[in-house]
XYZ file of C-alpha atoms in Angstrom:
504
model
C -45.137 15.484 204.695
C -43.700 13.472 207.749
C -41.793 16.297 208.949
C -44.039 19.084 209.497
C -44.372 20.658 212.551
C -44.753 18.798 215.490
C -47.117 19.976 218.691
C -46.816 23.616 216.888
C -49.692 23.273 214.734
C -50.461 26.662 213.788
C -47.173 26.983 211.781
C -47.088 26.189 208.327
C -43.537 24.703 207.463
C -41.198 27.907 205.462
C -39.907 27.304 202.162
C -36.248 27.393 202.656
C -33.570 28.403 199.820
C -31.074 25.070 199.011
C -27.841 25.665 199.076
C -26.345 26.212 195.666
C -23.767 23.204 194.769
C -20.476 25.198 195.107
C -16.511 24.288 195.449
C -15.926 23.169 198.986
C -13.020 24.948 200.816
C -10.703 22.618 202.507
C -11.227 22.185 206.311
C -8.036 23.506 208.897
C -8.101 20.260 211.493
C -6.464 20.432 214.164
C -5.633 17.890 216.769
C -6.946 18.135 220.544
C -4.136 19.337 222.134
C -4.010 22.591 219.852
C -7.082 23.361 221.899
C -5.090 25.146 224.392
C -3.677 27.248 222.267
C -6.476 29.094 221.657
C -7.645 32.026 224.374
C -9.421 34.789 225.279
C -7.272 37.145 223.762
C -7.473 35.643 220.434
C -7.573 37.519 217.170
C -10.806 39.681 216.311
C -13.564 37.689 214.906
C -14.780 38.629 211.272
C -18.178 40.478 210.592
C -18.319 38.655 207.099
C -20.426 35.189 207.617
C -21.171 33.026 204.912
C -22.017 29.167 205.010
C -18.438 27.819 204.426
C -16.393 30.369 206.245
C -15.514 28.080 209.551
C -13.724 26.229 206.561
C -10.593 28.736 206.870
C -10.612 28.642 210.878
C -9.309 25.707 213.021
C -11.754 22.825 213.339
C -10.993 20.610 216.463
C -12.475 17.074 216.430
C -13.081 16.789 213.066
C -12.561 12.930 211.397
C -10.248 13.151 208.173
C -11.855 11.357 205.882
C -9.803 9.205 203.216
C -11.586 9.877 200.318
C -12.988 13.460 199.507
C -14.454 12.671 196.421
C -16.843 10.480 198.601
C -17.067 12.963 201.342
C -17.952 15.523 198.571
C -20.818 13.222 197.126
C -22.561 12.375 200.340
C -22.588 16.283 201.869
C -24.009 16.928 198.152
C -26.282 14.611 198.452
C -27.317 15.962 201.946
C -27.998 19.492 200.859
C -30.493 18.707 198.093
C -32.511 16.376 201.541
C -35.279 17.991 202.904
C -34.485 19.613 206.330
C -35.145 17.601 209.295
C -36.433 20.655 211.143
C -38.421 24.443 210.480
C -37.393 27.253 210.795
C -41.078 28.338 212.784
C -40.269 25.821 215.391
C -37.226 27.044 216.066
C -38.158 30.648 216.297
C -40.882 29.196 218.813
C -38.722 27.269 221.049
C -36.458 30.388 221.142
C -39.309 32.343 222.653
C -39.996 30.146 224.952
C -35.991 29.748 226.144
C -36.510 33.696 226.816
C -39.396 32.820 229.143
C -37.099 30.779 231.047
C -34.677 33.390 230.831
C -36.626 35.364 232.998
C -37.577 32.615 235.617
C -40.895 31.873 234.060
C -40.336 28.757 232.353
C -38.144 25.832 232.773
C -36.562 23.855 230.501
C -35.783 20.235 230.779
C -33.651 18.806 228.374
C -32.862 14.945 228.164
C -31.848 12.082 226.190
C -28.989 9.440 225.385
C -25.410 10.581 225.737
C -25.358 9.310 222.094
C -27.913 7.590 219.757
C -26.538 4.554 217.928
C -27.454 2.854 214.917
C -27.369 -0.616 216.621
C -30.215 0.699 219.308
C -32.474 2.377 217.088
C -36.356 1.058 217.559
C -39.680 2.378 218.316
C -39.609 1.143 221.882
C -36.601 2.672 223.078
C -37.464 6.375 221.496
C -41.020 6.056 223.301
C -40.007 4.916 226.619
C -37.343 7.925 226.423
C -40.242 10.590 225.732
C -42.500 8.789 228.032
C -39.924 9.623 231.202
C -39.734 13.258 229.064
C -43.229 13.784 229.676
C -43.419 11.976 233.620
C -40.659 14.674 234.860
C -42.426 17.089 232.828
C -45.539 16.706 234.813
C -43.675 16.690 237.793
C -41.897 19.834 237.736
C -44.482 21.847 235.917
C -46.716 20.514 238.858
C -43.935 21.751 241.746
C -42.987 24.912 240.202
C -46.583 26.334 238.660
C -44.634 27.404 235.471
C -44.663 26.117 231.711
C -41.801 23.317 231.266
C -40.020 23.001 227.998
C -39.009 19.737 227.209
C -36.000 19.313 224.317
C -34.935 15.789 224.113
C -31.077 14.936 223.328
C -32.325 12.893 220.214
C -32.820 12.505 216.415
C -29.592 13.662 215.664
C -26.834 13.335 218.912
C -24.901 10.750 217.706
C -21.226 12.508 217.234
C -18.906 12.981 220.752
C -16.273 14.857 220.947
C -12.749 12.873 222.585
C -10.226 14.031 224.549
C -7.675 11.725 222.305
C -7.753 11.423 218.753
C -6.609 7.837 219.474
C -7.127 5.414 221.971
C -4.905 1.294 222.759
C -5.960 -1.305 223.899
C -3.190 -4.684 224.838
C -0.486 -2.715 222.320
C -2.673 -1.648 219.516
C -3.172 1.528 218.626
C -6.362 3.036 216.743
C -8.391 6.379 215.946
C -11.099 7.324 218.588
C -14.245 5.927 217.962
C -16.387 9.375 217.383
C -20.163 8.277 217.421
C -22.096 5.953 215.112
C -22.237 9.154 212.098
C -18.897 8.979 211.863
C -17.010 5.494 212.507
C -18.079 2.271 214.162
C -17.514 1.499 218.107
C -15.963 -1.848 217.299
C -11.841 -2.453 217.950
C -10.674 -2.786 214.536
C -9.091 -0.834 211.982
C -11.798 -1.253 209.455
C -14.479 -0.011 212.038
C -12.522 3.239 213.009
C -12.105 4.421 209.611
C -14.538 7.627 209.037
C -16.761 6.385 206.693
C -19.210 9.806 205.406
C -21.775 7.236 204.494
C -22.222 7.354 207.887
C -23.642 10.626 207.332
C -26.926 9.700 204.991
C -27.505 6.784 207.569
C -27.653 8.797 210.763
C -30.100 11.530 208.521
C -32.379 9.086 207.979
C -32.230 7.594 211.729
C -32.969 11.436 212.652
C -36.071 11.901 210.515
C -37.570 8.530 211.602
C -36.842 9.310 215.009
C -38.624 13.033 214.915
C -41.274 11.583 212.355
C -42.304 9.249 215.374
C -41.812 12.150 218.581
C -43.727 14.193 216.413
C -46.542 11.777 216.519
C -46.387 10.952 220.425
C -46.286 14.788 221.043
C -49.744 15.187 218.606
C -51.364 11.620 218.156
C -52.854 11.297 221.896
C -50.101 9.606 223.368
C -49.107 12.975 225.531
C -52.579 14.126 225.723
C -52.632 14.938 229.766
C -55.688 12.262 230.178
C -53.089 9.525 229.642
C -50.757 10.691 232.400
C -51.585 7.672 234.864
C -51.105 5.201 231.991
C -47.807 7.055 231.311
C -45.617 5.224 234.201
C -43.414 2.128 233.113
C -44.083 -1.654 233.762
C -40.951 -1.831 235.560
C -41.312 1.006 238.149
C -44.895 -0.472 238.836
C -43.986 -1.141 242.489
C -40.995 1.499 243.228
C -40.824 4.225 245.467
C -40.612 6.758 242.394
C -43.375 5.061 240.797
C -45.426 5.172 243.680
C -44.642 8.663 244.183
C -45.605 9.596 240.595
C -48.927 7.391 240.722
C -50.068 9.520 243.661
C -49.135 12.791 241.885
C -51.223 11.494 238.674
C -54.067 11.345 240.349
C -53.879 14.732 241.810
C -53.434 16.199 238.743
C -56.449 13.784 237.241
C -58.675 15.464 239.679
C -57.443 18.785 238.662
C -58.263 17.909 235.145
C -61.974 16.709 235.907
C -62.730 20.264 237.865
C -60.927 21.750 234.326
C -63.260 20.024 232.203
C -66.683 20.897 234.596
C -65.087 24.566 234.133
C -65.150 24.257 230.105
C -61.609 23.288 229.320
C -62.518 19.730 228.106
C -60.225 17.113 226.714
C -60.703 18.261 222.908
C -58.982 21.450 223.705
C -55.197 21.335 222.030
C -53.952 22.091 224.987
C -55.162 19.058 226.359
C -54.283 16.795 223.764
C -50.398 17.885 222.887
C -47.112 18.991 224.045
C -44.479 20.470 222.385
C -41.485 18.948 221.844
C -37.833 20.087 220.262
C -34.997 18.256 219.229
C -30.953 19.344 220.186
C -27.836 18.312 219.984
C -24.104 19.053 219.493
C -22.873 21.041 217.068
C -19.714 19.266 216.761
C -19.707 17.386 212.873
C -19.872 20.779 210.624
C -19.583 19.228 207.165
C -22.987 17.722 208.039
C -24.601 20.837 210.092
C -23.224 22.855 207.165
C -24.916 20.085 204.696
C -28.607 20.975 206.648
C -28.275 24.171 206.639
C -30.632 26.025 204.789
C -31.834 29.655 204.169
C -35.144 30.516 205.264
C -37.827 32.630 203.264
C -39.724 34.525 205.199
C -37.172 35.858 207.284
C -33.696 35.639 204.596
C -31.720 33.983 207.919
C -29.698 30.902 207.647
C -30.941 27.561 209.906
C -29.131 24.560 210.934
C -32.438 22.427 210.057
C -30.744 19.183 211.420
C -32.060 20.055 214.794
C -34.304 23.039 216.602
C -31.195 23.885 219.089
C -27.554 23.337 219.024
C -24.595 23.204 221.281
C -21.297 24.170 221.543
C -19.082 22.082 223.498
C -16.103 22.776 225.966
C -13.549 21.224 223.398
C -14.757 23.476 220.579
C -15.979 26.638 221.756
C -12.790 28.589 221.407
C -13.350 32.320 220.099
C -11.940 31.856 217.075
C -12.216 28.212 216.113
C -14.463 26.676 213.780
C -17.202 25.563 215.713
C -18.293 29.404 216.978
C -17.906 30.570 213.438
C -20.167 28.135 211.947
C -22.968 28.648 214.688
C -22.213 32.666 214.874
C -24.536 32.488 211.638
C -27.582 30.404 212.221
C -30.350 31.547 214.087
C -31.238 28.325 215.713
C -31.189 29.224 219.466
C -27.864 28.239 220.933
C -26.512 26.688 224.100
C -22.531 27.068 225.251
C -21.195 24.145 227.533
C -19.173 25.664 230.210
C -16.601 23.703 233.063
C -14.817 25.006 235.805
C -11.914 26.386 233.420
C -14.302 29.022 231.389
C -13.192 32.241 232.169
C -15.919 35.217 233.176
C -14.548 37.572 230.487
C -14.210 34.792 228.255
C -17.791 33.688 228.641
C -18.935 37.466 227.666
C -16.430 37.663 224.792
C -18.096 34.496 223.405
C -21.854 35.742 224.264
C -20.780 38.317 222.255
C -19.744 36.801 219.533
C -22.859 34.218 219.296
C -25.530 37.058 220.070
C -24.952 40.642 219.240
C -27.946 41.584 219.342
C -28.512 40.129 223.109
C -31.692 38.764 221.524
C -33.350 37.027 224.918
C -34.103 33.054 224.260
C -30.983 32.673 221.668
C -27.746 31.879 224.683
C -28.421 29.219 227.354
C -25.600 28.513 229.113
C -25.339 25.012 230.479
C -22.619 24.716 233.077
C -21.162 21.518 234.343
C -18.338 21.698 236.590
C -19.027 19.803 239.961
C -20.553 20.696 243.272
C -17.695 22.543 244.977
C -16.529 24.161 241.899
C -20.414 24.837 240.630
C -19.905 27.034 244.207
C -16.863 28.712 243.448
C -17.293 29.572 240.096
C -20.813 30.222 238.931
C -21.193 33.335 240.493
C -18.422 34.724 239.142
C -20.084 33.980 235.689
C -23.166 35.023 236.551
C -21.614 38.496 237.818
C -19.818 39.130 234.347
C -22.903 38.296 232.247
C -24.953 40.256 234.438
C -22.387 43.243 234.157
C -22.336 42.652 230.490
C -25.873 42.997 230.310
C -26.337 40.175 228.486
C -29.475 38.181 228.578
C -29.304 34.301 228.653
C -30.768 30.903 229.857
C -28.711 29.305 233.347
C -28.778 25.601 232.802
C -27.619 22.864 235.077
C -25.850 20.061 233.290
C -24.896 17.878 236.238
C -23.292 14.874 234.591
C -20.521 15.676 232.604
C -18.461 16.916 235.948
C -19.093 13.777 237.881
C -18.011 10.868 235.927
C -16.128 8.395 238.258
C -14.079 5.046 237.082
C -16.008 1.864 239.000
C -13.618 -0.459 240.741
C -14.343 -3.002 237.628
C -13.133 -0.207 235.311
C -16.664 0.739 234.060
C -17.203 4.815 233.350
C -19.948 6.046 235.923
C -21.749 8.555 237.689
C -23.110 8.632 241.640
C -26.717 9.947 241.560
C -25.563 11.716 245.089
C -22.927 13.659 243.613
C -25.598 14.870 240.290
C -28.327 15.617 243.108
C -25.287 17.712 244.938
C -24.521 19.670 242.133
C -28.029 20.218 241.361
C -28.638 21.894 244.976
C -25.412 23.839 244.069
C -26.947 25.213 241.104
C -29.987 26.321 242.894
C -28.384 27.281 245.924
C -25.929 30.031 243.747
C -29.078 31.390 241.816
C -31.083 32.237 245.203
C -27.360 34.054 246.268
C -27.338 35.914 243.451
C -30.604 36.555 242.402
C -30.548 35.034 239.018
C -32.784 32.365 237.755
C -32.234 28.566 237.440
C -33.677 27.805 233.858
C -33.266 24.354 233.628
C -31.761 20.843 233.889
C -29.366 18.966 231.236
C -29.501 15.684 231.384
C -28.091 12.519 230.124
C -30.694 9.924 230.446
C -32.459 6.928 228.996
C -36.084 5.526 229.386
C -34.410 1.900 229.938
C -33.913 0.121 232.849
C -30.075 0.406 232.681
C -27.681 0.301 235.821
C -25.365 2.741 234.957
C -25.376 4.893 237.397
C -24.821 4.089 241.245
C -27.316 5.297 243.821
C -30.991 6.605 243.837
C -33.330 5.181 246.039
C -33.460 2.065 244.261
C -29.113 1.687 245.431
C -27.667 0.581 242.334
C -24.192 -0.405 243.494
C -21.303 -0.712 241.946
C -21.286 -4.483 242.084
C -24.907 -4.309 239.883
C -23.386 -1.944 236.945
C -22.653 -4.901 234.783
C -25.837 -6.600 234.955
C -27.389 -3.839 232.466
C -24.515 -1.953 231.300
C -25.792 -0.906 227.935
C -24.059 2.489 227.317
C -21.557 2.415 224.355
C -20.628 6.337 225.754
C -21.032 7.734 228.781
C -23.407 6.102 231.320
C -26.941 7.345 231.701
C -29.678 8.141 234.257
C -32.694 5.795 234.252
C -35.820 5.751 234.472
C -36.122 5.773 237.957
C -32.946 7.991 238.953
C -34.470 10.504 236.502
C -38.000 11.054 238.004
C -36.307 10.555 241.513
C -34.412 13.681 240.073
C -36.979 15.300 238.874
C -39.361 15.396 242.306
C -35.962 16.424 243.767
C -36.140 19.818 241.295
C -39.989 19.766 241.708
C -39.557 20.600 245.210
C -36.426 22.925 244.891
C -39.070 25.182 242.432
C -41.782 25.041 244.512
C -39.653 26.591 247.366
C -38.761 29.283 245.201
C -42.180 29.829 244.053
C -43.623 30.266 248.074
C -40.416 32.002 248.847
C -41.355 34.749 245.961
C -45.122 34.611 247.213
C -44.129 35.297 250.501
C -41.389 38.376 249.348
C -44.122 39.662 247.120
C -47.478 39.426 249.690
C -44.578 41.472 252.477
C -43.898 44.251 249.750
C -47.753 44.706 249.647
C -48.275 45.167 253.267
């Protein structure tokens, strides 16, 4: 079967229970600007889960679709598909969060801002892994420590907006909400939700995994390859250079491996492991691919191995964080400048009882200066909580800039400031960095302004491809990643150091 597990080989895919065809509840949608309406101090949450019961709670940017009868149909028709995902590798990459957790893993998470139907082909899913794997080998080379790499594919295709409408020259239309939900172009036909949509963007996701799951296993990431990995258009760059010299370090450390015994046949050698994530934002489809699992009688959201909730939707008692209280998938909260401490530990809470370690990563985005201001005060109340989660950086979402031609973009200075922010808070207080969030694409785009290859404003248009949010490329990401390489391997001697003085 095309879907079975990926670089986890010694799991056998679980037999999961389909969900039984029932009567769909009515959703409660509400528009954006109800969002701030909802707080901290908001009514008790319910112990009674079930599949369907985010149906009676307030569901912010949700489509309304014209025709239920349709919408019924297709979400029928998705429950009786096979699940994308398994529940094993999801248990797996939620052991390995916990790692990270505790400073001894890091994960790197990565991908396009939001797939699209219109880009979907072979060579734009491999060059993305193939940067996946580069920075991979880069920071697990600087920091000494096991990197987890989740990409932001086979399945990130719906974004949340901050209207439910947007005009252009007079004429007024709904948002365009990603490609599973309604079409980019300005017309009235295009931005009418269309759940077909739905089916389409399902079968883009199990294409795209079916081929990631071959990379990881069929050679392609085997570690032999990793001079071979570096793309034809960062041949002669600064960043390429500096990876070529890297490769052969570690190609040396791989021939003294083999003489030792470890030789190339070894798994180890010859795969990675790799998950799949994204947004938890269209439920009627997450609740479509949900499915109960066997051996262990808990409910997964088999459309992807991890799941977010976003800053528009993770109010305590909305929707969203009823839907994902449930499913066992491990589970990352997006968190800005305006999350409040107690808030934060209210919603930890509510998503882990248990304060199972590997099942919360937090992933803040909020700027440099605020990442300084406010971080530790988050870190503080989890900490007093006791509560046990995964600190991710997500340094793109609070540095998106308008270019003088009106083009949405980001300066790679102010992502690499918030970055030493994030770092810089964690030595204060203690806590461990667990990873990077990124929004990123294996093209050569100009999206993005800076890096050491000074993309300036005045170049964005020349490879503008973004249809969202603009992206890292490949060479701003692996110039990012040597940039977190080294910020680890400090660390690392710093802890050496602090542990060889306690000895003495």
């Amino acid at each position: 079967m095309a879907m079975a597990s990926s670089s986890l080989i010694a799991f056998k895919p679980t037999l999961f229970t389909p969900p039984q065809p029932q009567r769909r509840r009515s959703i409660v949608v509400a528009s954006s600007a109800e969002a701030s309406k909802s707080t901290a101090t908001s009514a008790p949450i319910s112990t009674t889960w079930s599949l369907d019961s985010w149906r009676a709670k307030k569901a912010l940017q949700l489509p309304e679709y014209p025709d239920q009868n349709e919408l019924d149909q297709v979400l029928q028709t998705l429950s009786s598909f096979p699940p994308i995902v398994f529940a094993g590798e999801a248990r797996s990459l939620e052991d390995k969060l916990a790692q990270a957790a505790m400073g001894n893993a890091f994960l790197l998470q990565g991908g396009d801002c939001a797939e699209s139907f219109k880009e979907f082909n072979a060579n734009n899913i491999r060059d993305t892994f193939r940067v996946i794997l580069q920075m991979g080998v880069v920071l697990m080379f600087g920091g000494q420590m096991p990197v987890i790499k989740v990409g932001r594919m086979a399945g990130q295709f719906a974004k949340p907006r901050s209207d439910s409408f947007e005009e252009k020259n007079g004429v007024k239309l709904p948002s365009y909400r990603g490609d599973n939900v309604n079409g980019d172009a300005f017309d009235a036909a295009s931005r009418i939700p269309d759940p077909q949509r739905m089916v389409r963007a399902y079968c883009q996701s199990v294409a795209t995994l079916n081929l990631l799951r071959a990379f990881a296993t069929g050679g392609y990431a085997a570690m032999q390859r990793v001079n071979q990995w570096n793309l034809d258009f960062m041949e002669h760059s600064e960043q390429g250079d500096r990876y070529r010299e890297l490769a052969h370090r570690v190609d040396e450390a791989l021939g003294f491996m083999s003489a030792a015994g470890l030789t190339s046949e070894h798994p180890i050698m010859k795969t990675t492991d790799f998950w799949t994530s994204h947004e938890c934002l269209l439920l009627p489809y997450e609740q479509a691919l949900t499915r109960e699992d066997s051996t262990s009688g808990l409910h997964y959201d088999c459309s992807a191995h991890m799941l977010w909730v976003g800053e528009r939707t993770r109010q305590l008692d909305g929707a969203h964080v009823e839907f994902l209280r449930g499913v066992a998938n491990p589970l990352g909260i997006k968190v800005s400048d305006k999350m409040d401490p107690n808030e934060l530990v209210k919603l930890i809470d509510i998503l882990n009882p248990k304060n199972k370690p590997g099942r919360i990563t937090v992933i803040v985005r909020m700027g440099a200066e605020n990442m300084r201001v406010k971080l530790p005060h988050l870190i503080r109340a989890v900490r007093r909580a006791g509560q046990i989660v995964t600190w991710v950086s997500d340094p793109m979402h609070g540095n998106t800039i308008k270019a003088p031609s009106g083009l949405k973009t980001r300066s790679f200075d102010s992502i690499r400031a918030e970055l030493r922010a994030f770092f810089d808070v964690h030595d204060q207080e203690g806590s461990y960095p667990g990873g990077v969030h990124l929004e990123m694409t294996g093209q050569n785009v100009t999206e993005c302004v800076g890096g050491s290859r000074t993309i300036t404003y005045d170049d964005l248009s020349s490879r503008y491809h973004t249809h969202c949010d603009p992206r890292l490329n490949a060479s701003q990401s692996l110039e990012l990643a040597f940039n977190i390489a080294e910020r680890l391997r400090k660390k690392r001697l710093n802890s050496m150091q602090s542990l060889a003085s306690f000895r003495i």
